[in-house]
Amino acid sequence: MEEAAIFGVYEYIGYSLCLRMLDLGMEVQGIHPESTADDYFTEEKRLEIGRNANFEEISLEEWEAGDGREYLFISLFACGKTRNQRGKLLEAINKKLEKCKSGKLAPVLILPANLAVKPNPQEAKGQQILRFRQGEVLTIYLPTVFGPWQPEESFFQQAMNCMEAERPAPRLGKFEWTYDALYIDDVACEILAMAESGTTGEYLLASGQENRWIQCAEQLLGKEGLPVRNSSKSPIMKDSVKIRIVSGNGEVSTGLSRQKEHYCRLQESRV
């Protein structure tokens, strides 16, 4: 793999993939649609990778008009907030995937694990995403992912902020996946390995460890501070989804420490 394009390049997973690719000497085109909401970290990310000669940020229109790169990664965690904006983004992606059928592109779709559940509580909302997943496409569903650059709305990052400010533990978000957790670097490496091997189909990445999300929460809040929700029994996945165990899972404490240290550095740089 020498060249790649990443749709959602400043989104958590997309950005981590981009960093990994640049470290490997790859050329990367990044697409960050204007209708996608910028989070707290977006400008910091843009400054960090903008100095790399192998990275080029392009507009949605430029991406639509271009022939594309050898590998295409689409991270759909940060679509536009309004239905109209979301529809435009999905339509652009759909057209691009149609081009991929006749070219060398090997599209990789990266989605939250909630969309792999059967029956899917988000089915009506997710139909637009799921309808264009045809042909030789690799679809990867992810559980909770932690580590540097985790979004501030994520439970673990909120828990760190609450502990720092001596506030009560945060509430679980509606879509927080409490059945498993993976470290961000392990996720990025696994996705790249799957893409390079030509793997297709639908996969849920998993740690293979029981109660790993709980382990993370306990590291941050202690057993008494854990959320009430039962996280031990994973929901039933759709029949088409295969479970893929991620190799090389690091220690939970190490990953969370790196996340906290990175966030503190970002905060200090803004003072």
JSON list of N, CA and C in Angstrom, two decimals, residues 216-268:
[
{"chain": "A", "resi": 216, "resn": "CYS", "atom": "N", "xyz": [-11.44, -0.84, 31.98]},
{"chain": "A", "resi": 216, "resn": "CYS", "atom": "CA", "xyz": [-11.07, 0.55, 31.72]},
{"chain": "A", "resi": 216, "resn": "CYS", "atom": "C", "xyz": [-11.78, 1.49, 32.70]},
{"chain": "A", "resi": 217, "resn": "ALA", "atom": "N", "xyz": [-13.09, 1.28, 32.87]},
{"chain": "A", "resi": 217, "resn": "ALA", "atom": "CA", "xyz": [-13.86, 2.14, 33.75]},
{"chain": "A", "resi": 217, "resn": "ALA", "atom": "C", "xyz": [-13.38, 2.03, 35.20]},
{"chain": "A", "resi": 218, "resn": "GLU", "atom": "N", "xyz": [-13.03, 0.83, 35.63]},
{"chain": "A", "resi": 218, "resn": "GLU", "atom": "CA", "xyz": [-12.53, 0.64, 36.99]},
{"chain": "A", "resi": 218, "resn": "GLU", "atom": "C", "xyz": [-11.19, 1.35, 37.19]},
{"chain": "A", "resi": 219, "resn": "GLN", "atom": "N", "xyz": [-10.35, 1.35, 36.17]},
{"chain": "A", "resi": 219, "resn": "GLN", "atom": "CA", "xyz": [-9.07, 2.05, 36.27]},
{"chain": "A", "resi": 219, "resn": "GLN", "atom": "C", "xyz": [-9.29, 3.53, 36.54]},
{"chain": "A", "resi": 220, "resn": "LEU", "atom": "N", "xyz": [-10.36, 4.08, 35.98]},
{"chain": "A", "resi": 220, "resn": "LEU", "atom": "CA", "xyz": [-10.61, 5.51, 36.09]},
{"chain": "A", "resi": 220, "resn": "LEU", "atom": "C", "xyz": [-11.43, 5.88, 37.32]},
{"chain": "A", "resi": 221, "resn": "LEU", "atom": "N", "xyz": [-12.44, 5.06, 37.63]},
{"chain": "A", "resi": 221, "resn": "LEU", "atom": "CA", "xyz": [-13.42, 5.44, 38.64]},
{"chain": "A", "resi": 221, "resn": "LEU", "atom": "C", "xyz": [-13.46, 4.54, 39.87]},
{"chain": "A", "resi": 222, "resn": "GLY", "atom": "N", "xyz": [-12.78, 3.39, 39.80]},
{"chain": "A", "resi": 222, "resn": "GLY", "atom": "CA", "xyz": [-12.91, 2.41, 40.87]},
{"chain": "A", "resi": 222, "resn": "GLY", "atom": "C", "xyz": [-14.22, 1.65, 40.74]},
{"chain": "A", "resi": 223, "resn": "LYS", "atom": "N", "xyz": [-14.34, 0.55, 41.44]},
{"chain": "A", "resi": 223, "resn": "LYS", "atom": "CA", "xyz": [-15.53, -0.29, 41.32]},
{"chain": "A", "resi": 223, "resn": "LYS", "atom": "C", "xyz": [-16.80, 0.42, 41.78]},
{"chain": "A", "resi": 224, "resn": "GLU", "atom": "N", "xyz": [-16.69, 1.24, 42.81]},
{"chain": "A", "resi": 224, "resn": "GLU", "atom": "CA", "xyz": [-17.88, 1.91, 43.33]},
{"chain": "A", "resi": 224, "resn": "GLU", "atom": "C", "xyz": [-18.39, 2.99, 42.40]},
{"chain": "A", "resi": 225, "resn": "GLY", "atom": "N", "xyz": [-17.53, 3.49, 41.54]},
{"chain": "A", "resi": 225, "resn": "GLY", "atom": "CA", "xyz": [-17.95, 4.56, 40.65]},
{"chain": "A", "resi": 225, "resn": "GLY", "atom": "C", "xyz": [-18.42, 4.10, 39.29]},
{"chain": "A", "resi": 226, "resn": "LEU", "atom": "N", "xyz": [-18.53, 2.77, 39.09]},
{"chain": "A", "resi": 226, "resn": "LEU", "atom": "CA", "xyz": [-18.91, 2.25, 37.79]},
{"chain": "A", "resi": 226, "resn": "LEU", "atom": "C", "xyz": [-20.36, 2.57, 37.46]},
{"chain": "A", "resi": 227, "resn": "PRO", "atom": "N", "xyz": [-20.66, 2.75, 36.17]},
{"chain": "A", "resi": 227, "resn": "PRO", "atom": "CA", "xyz": [-22.06, 2.94, 35.76]},
{"chain": "A", "resi": 227, "resn": "PRO", "atom": "C", "xyz": [-22.89, 1.71, 36.10]},
{"chain": "A", "resi": 228, "resn": "VAL", "atom": "N", "xyz": [-24.19, 1.88, 36.21]},
{"chain": "A", "resi": 228, "resn": "VAL", "atom": "CA", "xyz": [-25.09, 0.80, 36.61]},
{"chain": "A", "resi": 228, "resn": "VAL", "atom": "C", "xyz": [-25.27, -0.22, 35.50]},
{"chain": "A", "resi": 229, "resn": "ARG", "atom": "N", "xyz": [-25.18, 0.23, 34.25]},
{"chain": "A", "resi": 229, "resn": "ARG", "atom": "CA", "xyz": [-25.52, -0.65, 33.13]},
{"chain": "A", "resi": 229, "resn": "ARG", "atom": "C", "xyz": [-24.69, -1.93, 33.15]},
{"chain": "A", "resi": 230, "resn": "ASN", "atom": "N", "xyz": [-25.35, -3.07, 32.91]},
{"chain": "A", "resi": 230, "resn": "ASN", "atom": "CA", "xyz": [-24.68, -4.37, 32.84]},
{"chain": "A", "resi": 230, "resn": "ASN", "atom": "C", "xyz": [-23.95, -4.48, 31.51]},
{"chain": "A", "resi": 231, "resn": "SER", "atom": "N", "xyz": [-22.63, -4.64, 31.56]},
{"chain": "A", "resi": 231, "resn": "SER", "atom": "CA", "xyz": [-21.84, -4.66, 30.34]},
{"chain": "A", "resi": 231, "resn": "SER", "atom": "C", "xyz": [-21.27, -6.04, 30.03]},
{"chain": "A", "resi": 232, "resn": "SER", "atom": "N", "xyz": [-21.66, -7.05, 30.80]},
{"chain": "A", "resi": 232, "resn": "SER", "atom": "CA", "xyz": [-21.01, -8.35, 30.66]},
{"chain": "A", "resi": 232, "resn": "SER", "atom": "C", "xyz": [-21.56, -9.17, 29.49]},
{"chain": "A", "resi": 233, "resn": "LYS", "atom": "N", "xyz": [-22.81, -8.95, 29.12]},
{"chain": "A", "resi": 233, "resn": "LYS", "atom": "CA", "xyz": [-23.43, -9.75, 28.07]},
{"chain": "A", "resi": 233, "resn": "LYS", "atom": "C", "xyz": [-23.54, -8.95, 26.79]},
{"chain": "A", "resi": 234, "resn": "SER", "atom": "N", "xyz": [-22.81, -9.35, 25.79]},
{"chain": "A", "resi": 234, "resn": "SER", "atom": "CA", "xyz": [-22.80, -8.62, 24.52]},
{"chain": "A", "resi": 234, "resn": "SER", "atom": "C", "xyz": [-24.07, -8.90, 23.74]},
{"chain": "A", "resi": 235, "resn": "PRO", "atom": "N", "xyz": [-24.60, -7.91, 23.02]},
{"chain": "A", "resi": 235, "resn": "PRO", "atom": "CA", "xyz": [-25.80, -8.13, 22.22]},
{"chain": "A", "resi": 235, "resn": "PRO", "atom": "C", "xyz": [-25.52, -9.06, 21.04]},
{"chain": "A", "resi": 236, "resn": "ILE", "atom": "N", "xyz": [-26.57, -9.57, 20.43]},
{"chain": "A", "resi": 236, "resn": "ILE", "atom": "CA", "xyz": [-26.43, -10.50, 19.31]},
{"chain": "A", "resi": 236, "resn": "ILE", "atom": "C", "xyz": [-26.13, -9.71, 18.03]},
{"chain": "A", "resi": 237, "resn": "MET", "atom": "N", "xyz": [-25.10, -10.13, 17.33]},
{"chain": "A", "resi": 237, "resn": "MET", "atom": "CA", "xyz": [-24.73, -9.47, 16.09]},
{"chain": "A", "resi": 237, "resn": "MET", "atom": "C", "xyz": [-25.52, -10.03, 14.90]},
{"chain": "A", "resi": 238, "resn": "LYS", "atom": "N", "xyz": [-25.60, -9.27, 13.84]},
{"chain": "A", "resi": 238, "resn": "LYS", "atom": "CA", "xyz": [-26.23, -9.75, 12.61]},
{"chain": "A", "resi": 238, "resn": "LYS", "atom": "C", "xyz": [-25.48, -10.97, 12.08]},
{"chain": "A", "resi": 239, "resn": "ASP", "atom": "N", "xyz": [-26.19, -11.82, 11.38]},
{"chain": "A", "resi": 239, "resn": "ASP", "atom": "CA", "xyz": [-25.61, -13.08, 10.89]},
{"chain": "A", "resi": 239, "resn": "ASP", "atom": "C", "xyz": [-24.42, -12.85, 9.96]},
{"chain": "A", "resi": 240, "resn": "SER", "atom": "N", "xyz": [-24.42, -11.73, 9.25]},
{"chain": "A", "resi": 240, "resn": "SER", "atom": "CA", "xyz": [-23.35, -11.46, 8.28]},
{"chain": "A", "resi": 240, "resn": "SER", "atom": "C", "xyz": [-22.06, -10.96, 8.92]},
{"chain": "A", "resi": 241, "resn": "VAL", "atom": "N", "xyz": [-22.10, -10.63, 10.20]},
{"chain": "A", "resi": 241, "resn": "VAL", "atom": "CA", "xyz": [-20.95, -10.04, 10.88]},
{"chain": "A", "resi": 241, "resn": "VAL", "atom": "C", "xyz": [-20.10, -11.12, 11.55]},
{"chain": "A", "resi": 242, "resn": "LYS", "atom": "N", "xyz": [-18.81, -11.12, 11.22]},
{"chain": "A", "resi": 242, "resn": "LYS", "atom": "CA", "xyz": [-17.86, -12.05, 11.83]},
{"chain": "A", "resi": 242, "resn": "LYS", "atom": "C", "xyz": [-17.09, -11.31, 12.92]},
{"chain": "A", "resi": 243, "resn": "ILE", "atom": "N", "xyz": [-16.69, -12.04, 13.96]},
{"chain": "A", "resi": 243, "resn": "ILE", "atom": "CA", "xyz": [-15.89, -11.47, 15.04]},
{"chain": "A", "resi": 243, "resn": "ILE", "atom": "C", "xyz": [-14.41, -11.67, 14.71]},
{"chain": "A", "resi": 244, "resn": "ARG", "atom": "N", "xyz": [-13.64, -10.60, 14.79]},
{"chain": "A", "resi": 244, "resn": "ARG", "atom": "CA", "xyz": [-12.19, -10.69, 14.55]},
{"chain": "A", "resi": 244, "resn": "ARG", "atom": "C", "xyz": [-11.45, -10.18, 15.79]},
{"chain": "A", "resi": 245, "resn": "ILE", "atom": "N", "xyz": [-10.68, -11.06, 16.39]},
{"chain": "A", "resi": 245, "resn": "ILE", "atom": "CA", "xyz": [-9.92, -10.70, 17.59]},
{"chain": "A", "resi": 245, "resn": "ILE", "atom": "C", "xyz": [-8.68, -9.91, 17.19]},
{"chain": "A", "resi": 246, "resn": "VAL", "atom": "N", "xyz": [-8.50, -8.77, 17.82]},
{"chain": "A", "resi": 246, "resn": "VAL", "atom": "CA", "xyz": [-7.34, -7.91, 17.55]},
{"chain": "A", "resi": 246, "resn": "VAL", "atom": "C", "xyz": [-6.14, -8.45, 18.32]},
{"chain": "A", "resi": 247, "resn": "SER", "atom": "N", "xyz": [-5.06, -8.66, 17.62]},
{"chain": "A", "resi": 247, "resn": "SER", "atom": "CA", "xyz": [-3.85, -9.18, 18.26]},
{"chain": "A", "resi": 247, "resn": "SER", "atom": "C", "xyz": [-3.08, -8.06, 18.95]},
{"chain": "A", "resi": 248, "resn": "GLY", "atom": "N", "xyz": [-2.31, -8.43, 19.95]},
{"chain": "A", "resi": 248, "resn": "GLY", "atom": "CA", "xyz": [-1.41, -7.48, 20.60]},
{"chain": "A", "resi": 248, "resn": "GLY", "atom": "C", "xyz": [-2.09, -6.44, 21.47]},
{"chain": "A", "resi": 249, "resn": "ASN", "atom": "N", "xyz": [-3.22, -6.80, 22.10]},
{"chain": "A", "resi": 249, "resn": "ASN", "atom": "CA", "xyz": [-3.88, -5.86, 23.00]},
{"chain": "A", "resi": 249, "resn": "ASN", "atom": "C", "xyz": [-2.95, -5.50, 24.16]},
{"chain": "A", "resi": 250, "resn": "GLY", "atom": "N", "xyz": [-2.69, -4.21, 24.32]},
{"chain": "A", "resi": 250, "resn": "GLY", "atom": "CA", "xyz": [-1.83, -3.76, 25.39]},
{"chain": "A", "resi": 250, "resn": "GLY", "atom": "C", "xyz": [-2.57, -3.66, 26.72]},
{"chain": "A", "resi": 251, "resn": "GLU", "atom": "N", "xyz": [-1.84, -3.30, 27.75]},
{"chain": "A", "resi": 251, "resn": "GLU", "atom": "CA", "xyz": [-2.44, -3.14, 29.07]},
{"chain": "A", "resi": 251, "resn": "GLU", "atom": "C", "xyz": [-3.40, -1.95, 29.08]},
{"chain": "A", "resi": 252, "resn": "VAL", "atom": "N", "xyz": [-4.55, -2.14, 29.70]},
{"chain": "A", "resi": 252, "resn": "VAL", "atom": "CA", "xyz": [-5.54, -1.08, 29.80]},
{"chain": "A", "resi": 252, "resn": "VAL", "atom": "C", "xyz": [-4.95, 0.15, 30.49]},
{"chain": "A", "resi": 253, "resn": "SER", "atom": "N", "xyz": [-4.23, -0.05, 31.58]},
{"chain": "A", "resi": 253, "resn": "SER", "atom": "CA", "xyz": [-3.67, 1.07, 32.34]},
{"chain": "A", "resi": 253, "resn": "SER", "atom": "C", "xyz": [-2.70, 1.89, 31.50]},
{"chain": "A", "resi": 254, "resn": "THR", "atom": "N", "xyz": [-1.92, 1.22, 30.66]},
{"chain": "A", "resi": 254, "resn": "THR", "atom": "CA", "xyz": [-0.95, 1.93, 29.82]},
{"chain": "A", "resi": 254, "resn": "THR", "atom": "C", "xyz": [-1.66, 2.80, 28.79]},
{"chain": "A", "resi": 255, "resn": "GLY", "atom": "N", "xyz": [-2.68, 2.25, 28.14]},
{"chain": "A", "resi": 255, "resn": "GLY", "atom": "CA", "xyz": [-3.42, 3.01, 27.14]},
{"chain": "A", "resi": 255, "resn": "GLY", "atom": "C", "xyz": [-4.12, 4.21, 27.73]},
{"chain": "A", "resi": 256, "resn": "LEU", "atom": "N", "xyz": [-4.74, 4.04, 28.88]},
{"chain": "A", "resi": 256, "resn": "LEU", "atom": "CA", "xyz": [-5.44, 5.15, 29.52]},
{"chain": "A", "resi": 256, "resn": "LEU", "atom": "C", "xyz": [-4.47, 6.21, 30.00]},
{"chain": "A", "resi": 257, "resn": "SER", "atom": "N", "xyz": [-3.30, 5.80, 30.46]},
{"chain": "A", "resi": 257, "resn": "SER", "atom": "CA", "xyz": [-2.28, 6.76, 30.89]},
{"chain": "A", "resi": 257, "resn": "SER", "atom": "C", "xyz": [-1.81, 7.61, 29.72]},
{"chain": "A", "resi": 258, "resn": "ARG", "atom": "N", "xyz": [-1.62, 6.98, 28.58]},
{"chain": "A", "resi": 258, "resn": "ARG", "atom": "CA", "xyz": [-1.21, 7.71, 27.38]},
{"chain": "A", "resi": 258, "resn": "ARG", "atom": "C", "xyz": [-2.28, 8.70, 26.95]},
{"chain": "A", "resi": 259, "resn": "GLN", "atom": "N", "xyz": [-3.52, 8.28, 27.07]},
{"chain": "A", "resi": 259, "resn": "GLN", "atom": "CA", "xyz": [-4.63, 9.18, 26.71]},
{"chain": "A", "resi": 259, "resn": "GLN", "atom": "C", "xyz": [-4.64, 10.40, 27.63]},
{"chain": "A", "resi": 260, "resn": "LYS", "atom": "N", "xyz": [-4.50, 10.17, 28.92]},
{"chain": "A", "resi": 260, "resn": "LYS", "atom": "CA", "xyz": [-4.53, 11.27, 29.88]},
{"chain": "A", "resi": 260, "resn": "LYS", "atom": "C", "xyz": [-3.35, 12.21, 29.68]},
{"chain": "A", "resi": 261, "resn": "GLU", "atom": "N", "xyz": [-2.16, 11.66, 29.49]},
{"chain": "A", "resi": 261, "resn": "GLU", "atom": "CA", "xyz": [-0.97, 12.49, 29.29]},
{"chain": "A", "resi": 261, "resn": "GLU", "atom": "C", "xyz": [-1.09, 13.34, 28.03]},
{"chain": "A", "resi": 262, "resn": "HIS", "atom": "N", "xyz": [-1.61, 12.74, 26.97]},
{"chain": "A", "resi": 262, "resn": "HIS", "atom": "CA", "xyz": [-1.77, 13.46, 25.71]},
{"chain": "A", "resi": 262, "resn": "HIS", "atom": "C", "xyz": [-2.77, 14.60, 25.87]},
{"chain": "A", "resi": 263, "resn": "TYR", "atom": "N", "xyz": [-3.88, 14.33, 26.53]},
{"chain": "A", "resi": 263, "resn": "TYR", "atom": "CA", "xyz": [-4.90, 15.35, 26.72]},
{"chain": "A", "resi": 263, "resn": "TYR", "atom": "C", "xyz": [-4.37, 16.49, 27.58]},
{"chain": "A", "resi": 264, "resn": "CYS", "atom": "N", "xyz": [-3.61, 16.17, 28.60]},
{"chain": "A", "resi": 264, "resn": "CYS", "atom": "CA", "xyz": [-3.03, 17.21, 29.46]},
{"chain": "A", "resi": 264, "resn": "CYS", "atom": "C", "xyz": [-2.08, 18.11, 28.68]},
{"chain": "A", "resi": 265, "resn": "ARG", "atom": "N", "xyz": [-1.29, 17.51, 27.78]},
{"chain": "A", "resi": 265, "resn": "ARG", "atom": "CA", "xyz": [-0.38, 18.31, 26.95]},
{"chain": "A", "resi": 265, "resn": "ARG", "atom": "C", "xyz": [-1.16, 19.26, 26.05]},
{"chain": "A", "resi": 266, "resn": "LEU", "atom": "N", "xyz": [-2.25, 18.78, 25.48]},
{"chain": "A", "resi": 266, "resn": "LEU", "atom": "CA", "xyz": [-3.08, 19.64, 24.64]},
{"chain": "A", "resi": 266, "resn": "LEU", "atom": "C", "xyz": [-3.66, 20.80, 25.44]},
{"chain": "A", "resi": 267, "resn": "GLN", "atom": "N", "xyz": [-4.12, 20.50, 26.64]},
{"chain": "A", "resi": 267, "resn": "GLN", "atom": "CA", "xyz": [-4.69, 21.54, 27.49]},
{"chain": "A", "resi": 267, "resn": "GLN", "atom": "C", "xyz": [-3.64, 22.59, 27.85]},
{"chain": "A", "resi": 268, "resn": "GLU", "atom": "N", "xyz": [-2.44, 22.14, 28.18]},
{"chain": "A", "resi": 268, "resn": "GLU", "atom": "CA", "xyz": [-1.37, 23.06, 28.55]},
{"chain": "A", "resi": 268, "resn": "GLU", "atom": "C", "xyz": [-0.96, 23.95, 27.39]}
]
